[in-house]
mmCIF file of C-alpha atoms in Angstrom:
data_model
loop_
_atom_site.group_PDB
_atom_site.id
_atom_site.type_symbol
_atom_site.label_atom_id
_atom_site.label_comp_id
_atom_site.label_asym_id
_atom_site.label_seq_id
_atom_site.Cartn_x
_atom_site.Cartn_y
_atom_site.Cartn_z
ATOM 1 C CA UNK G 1 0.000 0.000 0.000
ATOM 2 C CA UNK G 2 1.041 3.619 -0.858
ATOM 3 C CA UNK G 3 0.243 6.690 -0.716
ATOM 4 C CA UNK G 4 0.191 8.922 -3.791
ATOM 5 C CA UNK G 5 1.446 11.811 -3.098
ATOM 6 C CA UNK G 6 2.898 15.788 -4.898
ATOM 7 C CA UNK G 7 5.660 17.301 -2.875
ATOM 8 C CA UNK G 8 5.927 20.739 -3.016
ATOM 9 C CA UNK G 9 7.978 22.962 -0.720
ATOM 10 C CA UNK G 10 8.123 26.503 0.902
ATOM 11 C CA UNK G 11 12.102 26.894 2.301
ATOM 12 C CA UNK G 12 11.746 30.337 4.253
ATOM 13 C CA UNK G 13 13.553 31.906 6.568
ATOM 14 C CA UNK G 14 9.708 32.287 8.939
ATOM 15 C CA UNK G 15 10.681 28.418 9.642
ATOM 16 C CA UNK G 16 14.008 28.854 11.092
ATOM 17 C CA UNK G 17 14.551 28.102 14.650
ATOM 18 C CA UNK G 18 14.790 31.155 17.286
ATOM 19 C CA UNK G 19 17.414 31.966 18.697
ATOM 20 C CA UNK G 20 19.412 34.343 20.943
ATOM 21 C CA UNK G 21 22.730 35.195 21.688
ATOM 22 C CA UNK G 22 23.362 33.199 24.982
ATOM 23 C CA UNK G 23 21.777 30.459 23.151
ATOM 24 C CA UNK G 24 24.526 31.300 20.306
ATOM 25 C CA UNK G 25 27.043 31.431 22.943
ATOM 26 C CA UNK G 26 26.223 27.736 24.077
ATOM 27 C CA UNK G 27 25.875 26.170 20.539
ATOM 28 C CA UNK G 28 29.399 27.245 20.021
ATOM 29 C CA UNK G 29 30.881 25.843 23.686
ATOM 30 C CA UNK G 30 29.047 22.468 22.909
ATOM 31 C CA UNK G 31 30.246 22.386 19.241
ATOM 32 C CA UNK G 32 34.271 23.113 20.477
ATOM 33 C CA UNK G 33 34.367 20.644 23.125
ATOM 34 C CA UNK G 34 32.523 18.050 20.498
ATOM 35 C CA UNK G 35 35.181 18.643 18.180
ATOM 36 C CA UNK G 36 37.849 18.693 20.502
ATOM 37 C CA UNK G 37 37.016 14.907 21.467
ATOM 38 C CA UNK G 38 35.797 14.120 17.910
ATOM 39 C CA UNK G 39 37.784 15.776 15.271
ATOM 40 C CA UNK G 40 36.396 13.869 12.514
ATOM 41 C CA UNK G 41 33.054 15.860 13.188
ATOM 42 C CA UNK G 42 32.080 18.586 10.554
ATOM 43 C CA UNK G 43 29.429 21.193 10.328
ATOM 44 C CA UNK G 44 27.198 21.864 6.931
ATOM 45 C CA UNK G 45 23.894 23.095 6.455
ATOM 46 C CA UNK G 46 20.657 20.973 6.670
ATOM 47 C CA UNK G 47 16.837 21.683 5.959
ATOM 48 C CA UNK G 48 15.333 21.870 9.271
ATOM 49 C CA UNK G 49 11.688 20.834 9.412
ATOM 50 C CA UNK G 50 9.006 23.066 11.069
ATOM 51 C CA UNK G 51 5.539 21.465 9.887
ATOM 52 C CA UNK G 52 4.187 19.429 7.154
ATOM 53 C CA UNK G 53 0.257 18.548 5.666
ATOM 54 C CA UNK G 54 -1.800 17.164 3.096
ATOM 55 C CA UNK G 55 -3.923 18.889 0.842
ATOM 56 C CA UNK G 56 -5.952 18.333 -2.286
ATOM 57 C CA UNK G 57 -4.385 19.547 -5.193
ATOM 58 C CA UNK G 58 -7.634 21.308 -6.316
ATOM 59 C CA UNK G 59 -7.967 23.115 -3.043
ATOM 60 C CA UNK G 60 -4.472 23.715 -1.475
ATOM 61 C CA UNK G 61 -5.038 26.537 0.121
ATOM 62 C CA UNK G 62 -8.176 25.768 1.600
ATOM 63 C CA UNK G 63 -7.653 22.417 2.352
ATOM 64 C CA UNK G 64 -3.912 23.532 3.817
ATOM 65 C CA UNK G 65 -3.694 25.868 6.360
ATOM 66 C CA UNK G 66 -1.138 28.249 7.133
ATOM 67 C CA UNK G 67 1.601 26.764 8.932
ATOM 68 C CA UNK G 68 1.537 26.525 12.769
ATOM 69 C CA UNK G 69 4.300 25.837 15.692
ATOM 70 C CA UNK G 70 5.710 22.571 14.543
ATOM 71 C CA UNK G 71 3.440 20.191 17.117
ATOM 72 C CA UNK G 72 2.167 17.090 16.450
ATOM 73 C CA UNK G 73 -1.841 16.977 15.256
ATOM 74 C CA UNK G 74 -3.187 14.041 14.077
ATOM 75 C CA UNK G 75 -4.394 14.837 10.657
ATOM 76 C CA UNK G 76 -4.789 13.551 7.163
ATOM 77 C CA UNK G 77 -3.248 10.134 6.155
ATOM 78 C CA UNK G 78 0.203 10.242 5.796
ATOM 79 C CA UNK G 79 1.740 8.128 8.215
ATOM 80 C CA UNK G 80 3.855 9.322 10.897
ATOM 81 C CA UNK G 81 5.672 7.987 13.842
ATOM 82 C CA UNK G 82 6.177 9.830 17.278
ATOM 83 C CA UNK G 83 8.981 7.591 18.617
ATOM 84 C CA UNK G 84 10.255 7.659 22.069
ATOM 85 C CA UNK G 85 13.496 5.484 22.759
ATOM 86 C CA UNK G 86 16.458 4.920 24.217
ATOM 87 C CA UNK G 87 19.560 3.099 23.619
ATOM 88 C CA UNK G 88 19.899 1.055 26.878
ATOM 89 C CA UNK G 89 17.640 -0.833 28.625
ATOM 90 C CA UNK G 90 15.121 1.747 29.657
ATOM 91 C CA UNK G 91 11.445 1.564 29.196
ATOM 92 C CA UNK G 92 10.327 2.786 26.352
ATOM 93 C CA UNK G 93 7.019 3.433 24.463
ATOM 94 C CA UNK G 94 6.239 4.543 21.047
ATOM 95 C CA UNK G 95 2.423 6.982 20.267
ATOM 96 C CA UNK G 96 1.635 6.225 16.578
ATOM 97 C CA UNK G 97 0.049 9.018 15.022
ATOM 98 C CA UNK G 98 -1.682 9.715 11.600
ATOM 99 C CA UNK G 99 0.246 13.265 10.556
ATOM 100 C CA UNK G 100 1.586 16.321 11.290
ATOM 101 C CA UNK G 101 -0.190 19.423 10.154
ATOM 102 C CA UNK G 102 0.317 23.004 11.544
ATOM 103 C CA UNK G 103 -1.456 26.253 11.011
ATOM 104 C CA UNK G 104 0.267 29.625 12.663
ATOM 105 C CA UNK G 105 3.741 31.006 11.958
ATOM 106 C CA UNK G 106 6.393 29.732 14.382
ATOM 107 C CA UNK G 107 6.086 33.209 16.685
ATOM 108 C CA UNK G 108 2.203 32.556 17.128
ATOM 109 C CA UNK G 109 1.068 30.736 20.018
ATOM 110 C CA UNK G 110 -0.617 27.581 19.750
ATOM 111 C CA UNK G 111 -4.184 27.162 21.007
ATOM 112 C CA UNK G 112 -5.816 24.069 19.564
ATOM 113 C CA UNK G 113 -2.725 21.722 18.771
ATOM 114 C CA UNK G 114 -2.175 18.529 20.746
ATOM 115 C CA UNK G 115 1.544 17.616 21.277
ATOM 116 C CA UNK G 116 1.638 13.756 21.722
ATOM 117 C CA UNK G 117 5.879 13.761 22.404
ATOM 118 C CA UNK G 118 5.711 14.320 26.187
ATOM 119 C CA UNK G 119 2.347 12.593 27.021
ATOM 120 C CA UNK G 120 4.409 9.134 26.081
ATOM 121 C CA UNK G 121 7.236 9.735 27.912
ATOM 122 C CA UNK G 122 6.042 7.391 30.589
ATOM 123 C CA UNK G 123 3.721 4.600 28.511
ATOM 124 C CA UNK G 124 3.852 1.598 28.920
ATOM 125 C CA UNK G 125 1.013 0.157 26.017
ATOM 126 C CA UNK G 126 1.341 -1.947 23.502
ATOM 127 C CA UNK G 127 2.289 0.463 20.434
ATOM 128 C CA UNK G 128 2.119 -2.517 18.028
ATOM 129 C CA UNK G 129 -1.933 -2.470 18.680
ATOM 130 C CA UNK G 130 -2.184 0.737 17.885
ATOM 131 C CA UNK G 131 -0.459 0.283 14.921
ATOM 132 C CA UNK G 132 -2.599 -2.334 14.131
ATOM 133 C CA UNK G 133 -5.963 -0.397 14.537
ATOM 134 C CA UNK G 134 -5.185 2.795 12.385
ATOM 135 C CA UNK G 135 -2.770 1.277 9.594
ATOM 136 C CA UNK G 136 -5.767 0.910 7.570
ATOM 137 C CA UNK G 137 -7.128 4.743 7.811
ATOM 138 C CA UNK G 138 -3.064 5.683 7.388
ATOM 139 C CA UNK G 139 -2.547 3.950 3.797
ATOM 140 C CA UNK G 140 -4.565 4.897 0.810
ATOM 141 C CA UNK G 141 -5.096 3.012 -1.840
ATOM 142 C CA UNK G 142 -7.350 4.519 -4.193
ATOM 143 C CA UNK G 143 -8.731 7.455 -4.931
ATOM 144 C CA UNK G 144 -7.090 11.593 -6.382
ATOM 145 C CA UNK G 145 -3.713 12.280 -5.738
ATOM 146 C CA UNK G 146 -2.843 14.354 -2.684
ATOM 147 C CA UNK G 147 -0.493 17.817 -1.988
ATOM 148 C CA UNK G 148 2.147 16.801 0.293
ATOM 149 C CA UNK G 149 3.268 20.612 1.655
ATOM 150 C CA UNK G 150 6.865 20.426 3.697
ATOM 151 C CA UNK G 151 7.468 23.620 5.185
ATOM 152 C CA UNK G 152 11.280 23.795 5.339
ATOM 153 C CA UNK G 153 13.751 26.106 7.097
ATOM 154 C CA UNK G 154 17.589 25.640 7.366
ATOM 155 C CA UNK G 155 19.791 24.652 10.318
ATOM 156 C CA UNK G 156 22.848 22.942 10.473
ATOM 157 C CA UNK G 157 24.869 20.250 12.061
ATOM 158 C CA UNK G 158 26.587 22.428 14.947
ATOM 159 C CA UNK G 159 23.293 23.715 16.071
ATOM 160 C CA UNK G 160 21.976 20.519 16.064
ATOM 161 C CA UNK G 161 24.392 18.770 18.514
ATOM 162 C CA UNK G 162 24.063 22.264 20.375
ATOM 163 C CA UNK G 163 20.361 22.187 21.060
ATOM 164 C CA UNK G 164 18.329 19.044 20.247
ATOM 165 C CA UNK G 165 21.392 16.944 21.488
ATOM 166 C CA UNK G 166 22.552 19.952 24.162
ATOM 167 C CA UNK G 167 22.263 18.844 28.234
ATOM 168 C CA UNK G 168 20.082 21.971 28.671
ATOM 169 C CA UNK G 169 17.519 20.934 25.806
ATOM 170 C CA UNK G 170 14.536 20.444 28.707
ATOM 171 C CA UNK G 171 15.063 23.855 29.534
ATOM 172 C CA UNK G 172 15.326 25.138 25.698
ATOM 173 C CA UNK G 173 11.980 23.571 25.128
ATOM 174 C CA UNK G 174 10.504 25.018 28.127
ATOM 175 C CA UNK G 175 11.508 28.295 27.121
ATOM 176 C CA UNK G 176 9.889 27.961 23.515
ATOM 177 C CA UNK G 177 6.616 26.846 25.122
ATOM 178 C CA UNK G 178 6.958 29.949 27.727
ATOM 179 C CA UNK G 179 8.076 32.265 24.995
ATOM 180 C CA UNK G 180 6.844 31.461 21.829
ATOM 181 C CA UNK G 181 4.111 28.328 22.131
ATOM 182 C CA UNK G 182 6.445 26.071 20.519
ATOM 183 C CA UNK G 183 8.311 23.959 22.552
ATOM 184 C CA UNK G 184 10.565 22.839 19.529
ATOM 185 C CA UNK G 185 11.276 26.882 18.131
ATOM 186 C CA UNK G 186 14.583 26.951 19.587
ATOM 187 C CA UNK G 187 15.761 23.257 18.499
ATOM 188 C CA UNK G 188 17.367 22.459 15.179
ATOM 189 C CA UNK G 189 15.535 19.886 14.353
ATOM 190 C CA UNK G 190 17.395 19.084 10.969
ATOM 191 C CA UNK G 191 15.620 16.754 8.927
ATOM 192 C CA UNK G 192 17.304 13.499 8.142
ATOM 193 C CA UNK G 193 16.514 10.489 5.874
ATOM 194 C CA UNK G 194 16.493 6.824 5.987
ATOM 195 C CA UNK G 195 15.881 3.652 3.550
ATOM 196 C CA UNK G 196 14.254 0.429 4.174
ATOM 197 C CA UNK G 197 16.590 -1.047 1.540
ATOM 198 C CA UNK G 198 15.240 -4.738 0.068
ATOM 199 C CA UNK G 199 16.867 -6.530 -2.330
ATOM 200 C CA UNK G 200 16.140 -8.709 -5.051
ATOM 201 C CA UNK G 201 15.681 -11.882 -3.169
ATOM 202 C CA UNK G 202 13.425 -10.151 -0.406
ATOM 203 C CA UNK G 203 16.728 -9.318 2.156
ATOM 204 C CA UNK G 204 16.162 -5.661 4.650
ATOM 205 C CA UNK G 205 19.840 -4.424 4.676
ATOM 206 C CA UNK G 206 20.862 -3.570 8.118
ATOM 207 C CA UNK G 207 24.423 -1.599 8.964
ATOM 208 C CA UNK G 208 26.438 -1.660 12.588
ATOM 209 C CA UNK G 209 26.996 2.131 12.964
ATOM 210 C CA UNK G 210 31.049 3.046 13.675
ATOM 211 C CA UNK G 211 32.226 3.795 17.600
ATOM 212 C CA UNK G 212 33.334 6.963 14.841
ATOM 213 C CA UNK G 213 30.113 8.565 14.351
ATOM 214 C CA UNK G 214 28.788 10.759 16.343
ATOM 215 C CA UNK G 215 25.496 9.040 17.478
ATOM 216 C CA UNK G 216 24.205 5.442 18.941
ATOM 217 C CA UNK G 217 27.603 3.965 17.634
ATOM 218 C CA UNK G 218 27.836 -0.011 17.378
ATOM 219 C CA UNK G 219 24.224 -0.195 17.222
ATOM 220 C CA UNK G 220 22.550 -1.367 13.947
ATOM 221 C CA UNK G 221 21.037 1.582 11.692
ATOM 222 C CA UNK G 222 19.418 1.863 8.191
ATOM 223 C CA UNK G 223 21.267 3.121 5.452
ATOM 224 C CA UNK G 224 20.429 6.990 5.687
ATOM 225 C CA UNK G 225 21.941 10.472 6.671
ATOM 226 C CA UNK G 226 20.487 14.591 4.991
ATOM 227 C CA UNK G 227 19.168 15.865 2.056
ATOM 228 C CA UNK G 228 21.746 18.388 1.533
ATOM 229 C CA UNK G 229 20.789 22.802 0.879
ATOM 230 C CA UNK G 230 24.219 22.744 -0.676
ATOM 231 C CA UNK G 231 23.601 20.112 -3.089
ATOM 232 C CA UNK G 232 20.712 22.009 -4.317
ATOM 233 C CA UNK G 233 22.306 25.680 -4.534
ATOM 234 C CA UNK G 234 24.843 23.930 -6.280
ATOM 235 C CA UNK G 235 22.706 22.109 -8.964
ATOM 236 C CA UNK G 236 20.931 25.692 -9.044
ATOM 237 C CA UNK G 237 24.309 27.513 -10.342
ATOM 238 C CA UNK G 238 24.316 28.779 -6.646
ATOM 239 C CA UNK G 239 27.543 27.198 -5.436
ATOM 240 C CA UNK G 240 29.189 30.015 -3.257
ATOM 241 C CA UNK G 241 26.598 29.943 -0.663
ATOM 242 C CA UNK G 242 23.530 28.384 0.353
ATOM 243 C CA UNK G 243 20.547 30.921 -1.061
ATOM 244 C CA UNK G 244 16.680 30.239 0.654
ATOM 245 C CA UNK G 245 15.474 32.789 -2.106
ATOM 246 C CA UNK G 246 17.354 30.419 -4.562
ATOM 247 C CA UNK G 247 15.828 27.415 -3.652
ATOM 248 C CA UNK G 248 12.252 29.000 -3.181
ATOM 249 C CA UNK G 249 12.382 30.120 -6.822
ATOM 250 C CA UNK G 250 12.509 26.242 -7.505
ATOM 251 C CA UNK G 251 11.058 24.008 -5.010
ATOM 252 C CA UNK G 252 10.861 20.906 -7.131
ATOM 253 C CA UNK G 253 14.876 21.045 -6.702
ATOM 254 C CA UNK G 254 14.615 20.493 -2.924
ATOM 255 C CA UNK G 255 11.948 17.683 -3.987
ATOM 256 C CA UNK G 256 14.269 16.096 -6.088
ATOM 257 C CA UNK G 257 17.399 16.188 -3.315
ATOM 258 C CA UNK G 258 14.904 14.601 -0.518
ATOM 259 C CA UNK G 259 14.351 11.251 -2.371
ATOM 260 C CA UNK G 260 18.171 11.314 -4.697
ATOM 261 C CA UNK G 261 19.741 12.194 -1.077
ATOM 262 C CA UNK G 262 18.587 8.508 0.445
ATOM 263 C CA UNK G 263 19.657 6.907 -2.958
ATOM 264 C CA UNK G 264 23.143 8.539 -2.549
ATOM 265 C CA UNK G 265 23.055 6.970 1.129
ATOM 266 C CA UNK G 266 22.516 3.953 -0.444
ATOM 267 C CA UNK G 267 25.270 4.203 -2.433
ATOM 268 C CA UNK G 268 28.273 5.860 -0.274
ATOM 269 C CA UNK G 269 27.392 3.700 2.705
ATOM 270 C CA UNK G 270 26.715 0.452 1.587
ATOM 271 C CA UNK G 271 28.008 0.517 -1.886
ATOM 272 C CA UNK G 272 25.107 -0.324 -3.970
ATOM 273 C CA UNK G 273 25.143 1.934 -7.883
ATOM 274 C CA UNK G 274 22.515 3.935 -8.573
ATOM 275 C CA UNK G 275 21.590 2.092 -11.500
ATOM 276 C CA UNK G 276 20.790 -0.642 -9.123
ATOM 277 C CA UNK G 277 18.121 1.489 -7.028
ATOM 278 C CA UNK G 278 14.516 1.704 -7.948
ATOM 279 C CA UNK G 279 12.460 4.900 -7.438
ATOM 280 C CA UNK G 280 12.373 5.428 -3.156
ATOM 281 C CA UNK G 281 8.609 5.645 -1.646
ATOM 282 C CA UNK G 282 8.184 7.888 0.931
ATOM 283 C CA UNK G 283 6.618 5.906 4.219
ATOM 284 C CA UNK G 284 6.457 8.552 6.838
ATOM 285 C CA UNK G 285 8.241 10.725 9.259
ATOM 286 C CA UNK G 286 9.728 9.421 12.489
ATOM 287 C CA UNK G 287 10.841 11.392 15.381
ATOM 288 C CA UNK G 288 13.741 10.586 17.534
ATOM 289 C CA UNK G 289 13.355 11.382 21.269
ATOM 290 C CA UNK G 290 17.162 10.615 22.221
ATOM 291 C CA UNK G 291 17.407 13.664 20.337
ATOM 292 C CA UNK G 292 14.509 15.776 20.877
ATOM 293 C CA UNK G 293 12.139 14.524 18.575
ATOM 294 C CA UNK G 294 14.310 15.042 15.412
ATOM 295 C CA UNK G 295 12.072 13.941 12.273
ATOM 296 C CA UNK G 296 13.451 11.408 9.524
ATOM 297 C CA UNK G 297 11.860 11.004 6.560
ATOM 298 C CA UNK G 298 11.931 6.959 5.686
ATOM 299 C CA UNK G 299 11.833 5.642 2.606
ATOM 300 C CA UNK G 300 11.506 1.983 0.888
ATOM 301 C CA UNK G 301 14.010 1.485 -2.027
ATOM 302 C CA UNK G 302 13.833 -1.396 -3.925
ATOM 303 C CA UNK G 303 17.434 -2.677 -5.088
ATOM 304 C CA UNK G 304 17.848 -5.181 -8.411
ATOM 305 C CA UNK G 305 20.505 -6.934 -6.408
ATOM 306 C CA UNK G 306 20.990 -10.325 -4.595
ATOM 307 C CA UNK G 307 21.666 -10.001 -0.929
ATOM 308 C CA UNK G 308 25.051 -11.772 -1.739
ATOM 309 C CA UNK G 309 25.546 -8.938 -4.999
ATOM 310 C CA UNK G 310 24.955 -6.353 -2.325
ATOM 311 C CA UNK G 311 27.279 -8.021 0.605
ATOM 312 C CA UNK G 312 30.362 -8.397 -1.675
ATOM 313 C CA UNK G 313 30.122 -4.852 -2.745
ATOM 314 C CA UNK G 314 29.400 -3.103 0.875
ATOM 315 C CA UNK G 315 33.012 -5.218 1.562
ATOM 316 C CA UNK G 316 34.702 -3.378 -1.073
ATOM 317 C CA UNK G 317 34.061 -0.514 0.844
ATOM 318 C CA UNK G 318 32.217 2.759 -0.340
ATOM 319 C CA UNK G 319 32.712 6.366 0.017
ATOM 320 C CA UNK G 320 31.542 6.540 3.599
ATOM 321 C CA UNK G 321 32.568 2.875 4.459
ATOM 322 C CA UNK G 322 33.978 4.646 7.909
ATOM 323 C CA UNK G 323 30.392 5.070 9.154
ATOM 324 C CA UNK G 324 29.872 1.555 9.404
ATOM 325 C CA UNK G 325 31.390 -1.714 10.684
ATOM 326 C CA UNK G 326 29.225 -4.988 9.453
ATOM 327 C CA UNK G 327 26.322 -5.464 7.366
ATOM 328 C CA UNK G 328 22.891 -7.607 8.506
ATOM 329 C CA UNK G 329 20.339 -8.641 6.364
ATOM 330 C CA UNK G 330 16.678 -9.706 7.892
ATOM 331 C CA UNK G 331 14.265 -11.414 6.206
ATOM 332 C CA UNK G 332 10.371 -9.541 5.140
ATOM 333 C CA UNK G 333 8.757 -12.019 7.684
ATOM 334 C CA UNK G 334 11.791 -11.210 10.214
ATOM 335 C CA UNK G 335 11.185 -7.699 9.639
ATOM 336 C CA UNK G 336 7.421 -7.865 10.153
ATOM 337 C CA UNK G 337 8.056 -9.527 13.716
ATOM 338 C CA UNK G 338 10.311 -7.299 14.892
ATOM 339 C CA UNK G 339 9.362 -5.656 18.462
ATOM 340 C CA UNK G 340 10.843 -4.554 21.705
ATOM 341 C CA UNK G 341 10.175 -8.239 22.474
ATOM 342 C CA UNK G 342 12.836 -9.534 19.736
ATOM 343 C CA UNK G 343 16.542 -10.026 20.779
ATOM 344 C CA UNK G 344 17.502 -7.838 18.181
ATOM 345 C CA UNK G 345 15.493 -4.965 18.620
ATOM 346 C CA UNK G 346 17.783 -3.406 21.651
ATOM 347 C CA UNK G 347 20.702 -4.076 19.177
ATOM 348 C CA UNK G 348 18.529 -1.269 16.933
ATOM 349 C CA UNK G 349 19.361 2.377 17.024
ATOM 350 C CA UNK G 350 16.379 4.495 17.527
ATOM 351 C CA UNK G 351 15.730 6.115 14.249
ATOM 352 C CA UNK G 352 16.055 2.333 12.912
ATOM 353 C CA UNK G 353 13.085 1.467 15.066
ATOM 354 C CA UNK G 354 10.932 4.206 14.061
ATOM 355 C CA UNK G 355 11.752 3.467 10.165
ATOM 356 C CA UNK G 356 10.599 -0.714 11.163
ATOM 357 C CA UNK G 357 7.464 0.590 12.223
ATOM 358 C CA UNK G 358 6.681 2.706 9.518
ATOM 359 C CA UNK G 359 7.277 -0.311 7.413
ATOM 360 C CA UNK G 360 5.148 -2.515 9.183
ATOM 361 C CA UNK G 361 2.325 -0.007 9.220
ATOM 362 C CA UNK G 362 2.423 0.679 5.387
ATOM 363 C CA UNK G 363 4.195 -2.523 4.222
ATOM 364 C CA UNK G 364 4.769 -0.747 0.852
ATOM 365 C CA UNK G 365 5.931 -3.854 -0.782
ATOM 366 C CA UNK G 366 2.656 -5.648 -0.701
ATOM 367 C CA UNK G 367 0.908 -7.834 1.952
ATOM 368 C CA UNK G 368 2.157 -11.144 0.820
ATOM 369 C CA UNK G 369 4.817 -13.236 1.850
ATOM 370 C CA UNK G 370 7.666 -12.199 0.061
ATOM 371 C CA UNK G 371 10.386 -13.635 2.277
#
C-alpha cells in the first residue's frame, strides 16, 4: 500500500529556529568541546523541518492551512511515527500518530494543537496495537492524488548537537513553550533520511553504525543520513553559498534532493550503484526522542541486487565505508516480527526502530509473503 502523493515545498527563513545570543554562545561551547574529542566531526547546512500537511491539489489553500508551531496533530493520512526510545535498557514506548499538520507562523502561540511527544514519555502500552488499529485509515489506496506541503527552514549540524542533542535541551523547550508556544522553536531539528533497503531476493539491509560517528555507535542503523541545501544551490548555479530565495524560486529542486539524497546513502554507505536502485517511496516521518524529537523522513528502495551482490560490494568498501562496521540482512517475515520483544530490537538504534514501524504499518511492498 502507498500513498500517492505531490511534494511541493516553501524553504523560508519564517521556519528557522529562534534563537538568541546566549543560546549562540552555548551552541558554540558544545560544538568546540565536540570537536575537541571528535575531530572527525564537521558542520554543513541541513533543511530543518518546522511542519508538514496534506492537501488536495484542487484546493491547497483551503484544504492547507497556514503553517503553525511545529506540534504534532493528528491529521490527514500520511503516516507518521512519534517515537520515544532509548539506547539502553530503559522503558520505552512509542504513540503512533496519523500526521503532522500546523497552522500559525512559528512566533504565534498555539491554542488548539495537541503535542503527543511528552504525554508518552512514561507509557507503557502496547504500540504494536495501535499500529494495528489505524494502519488501515493511514494507507490509501485509491482514490485523487494528494499535496504533500513540507514547510522547510535551514539549520545545520553544529546547532543541532548544540540544542536538540545539548544537556540543557529540557530547559530550551521550556523556554519555547513559555516564549513562543512552541516547545521545539529553539531546536534544530534538521531533517534526516532513511531507507528500508530490500533486495532482489526479499533481504532488509541492516548496517552496525562506527564507535566513529557521532550518534548510537555499534548499534545497527538503516542506510540513511540529509538531504543536503548545498547540493541544491549547487545544482541551481548557486555554489558560493547556500541561497533560501534560490531554492524557493525552484522548489521541485529540494523535492528532487529529498528522495536522490537517500539513494546517494545507499550508495556511499553500503556501496550499492545507482543504477541498481529503484524509485524510493516515501513511508512517513519518524521522530527521535534521544534527540529531541528530530524527524526522519523513511523511505523503501527497492534494489535489483541479490543479498550476496549487495554483501560483496558493501566489503569493497564505499565512500563513507567509515560510518559503518558490518552489514545484517533480515528477512520480510523477520522484519514484520520485529518488536521490543525480539533479541535484536535493543541491538537497533532508535531512528532504525521508528523506520521498522513505519514499514510494518504501510508494508509498501505488498501484503504477501515475500520472504
Amino acid at each position: 500500500m502507498q500513498l500517492s502523493l505531490f511534494y511541493f515545498l516553501f524553504p523560508l527563513l519564517r521556519f528557522n529556529r529562534q534563537t538568541d545570543a546566549a543560546l549562540e554562545r552555548h551552541i558554540e561551547e558544545v560544538w568546540m568541546e565536540r570537536v575537541s574529542k571528535e575531530p572527525w566531526l564537521f558542520n554543513g547546512a541541513k533543511f530543518r523541518l518546522h511542519s508538514f500537511c496534506l492537501a488536495s491539489p484542487q484546493s491547497p489553500s483551503s484544504s492547507c492551512p497556514p503553517a503553525k508551531h511545529p506540534q504534532c496533530t493528528p491529521s490527514s493520512k500520511v503516516p507518521s511515527l512519534d517515537c520515544v526510545d532509548d539506547q539502553g535498557d530503559k522503558s520505552r514506548s512509542r504513540q503512533r500518530q496519523e500526521d503532522l499538520c500546523h497552522t500559525d507562523p512559528p512566533h504565534d502561540a498555539a491554542q488548539n494543537s495537541l503535542d503527543l511527544r511528552n504525554s508518552s514519555l512514561n507509557q507503557t502500552e502496547n504500540v504494536e496495537g495501535v499500529i494495528q488499529q489505524t494502519a488501515s485509515s493511514t494507507c490509501r489506496t485509491a482514490g485523487p492524488p494528494l499535496l504533500l506541503t513540507l514547510r522547510l527552514g535551514l539549520t545545520c549540524y553544529k546547532d543541532y548537537l548544540g540544542t536538540n542533542w545539548s544537556s540543557q535541551v529540557a530547559e530550551l523547550r521550556q523556554r519555547g513553550e513559555a516564549e513562543f508556544g512552541d516547545p521545539l522553536v529553539l531546536l534544530a531539528q534538521p531533517l534526516g533520511v532513511g531507507a528500508i533497503l530490500c533486495t532482489d531476493d526479499r533481504q532488509v539491509v541492516l548496517i552496525r553504525r562506527s564507535q566513529r560517528v557521532a550518534e548510537a555507535g555499534g548499534l545497527l542503523d538503516i542506510p540513511g543520513g540529509h538531504p543536503e541545501p548545498k547540493v541544491v544551490c549547487e545544482h541551481l548555479g548557486q555554489a558560493k553559498e547556500i541561497s533560501m530565495e534560490v531554492m524557493q524560486q525552484k522548489p521541485e529542486a529540494v523535492v528532487s534532493e529529498l528522495f536522490s539524497s537517500v539513494c546517494a546513502e545507499i550508495r556511499d554507505e553500503v556501496n550499492v550503484p545507482l543504477s541498481c536502485l529503484r524509485e524510493p517511496v516515501l513511508m512517513g516521518v519518524a521522530l527521535n526522542h534521544t534527540s529531541a524529537g528530530r524527524p526522519s523522513a523513511e523511505f523503501y528502495v527497492r534494489c535489483s541486487l541479490s543479498s550476496n551482490e549487495v554483501k560483496k560490494l558493501y566489503w569493497k568498501g564505499g565512500a563513507e565505508a567509515h560510518e559503518s562496521t558490518d552489514i545484517v540482512f533480515l528477512g520480510r517475515t523477520e522484519m514484520l516480527q520485529l518488536d521490543r520483544s525480539s533479541p535484536l530490537w535493543s541491538e537497533l538504534c532508535p531512528s532504525a526502530k521508528g523506520a521498522v514501524l513505519l514499514y510494518q504499518t504501510v508494508k509498501p511492498d505488498g501484503e504477501q509473503d515475500l520472504s
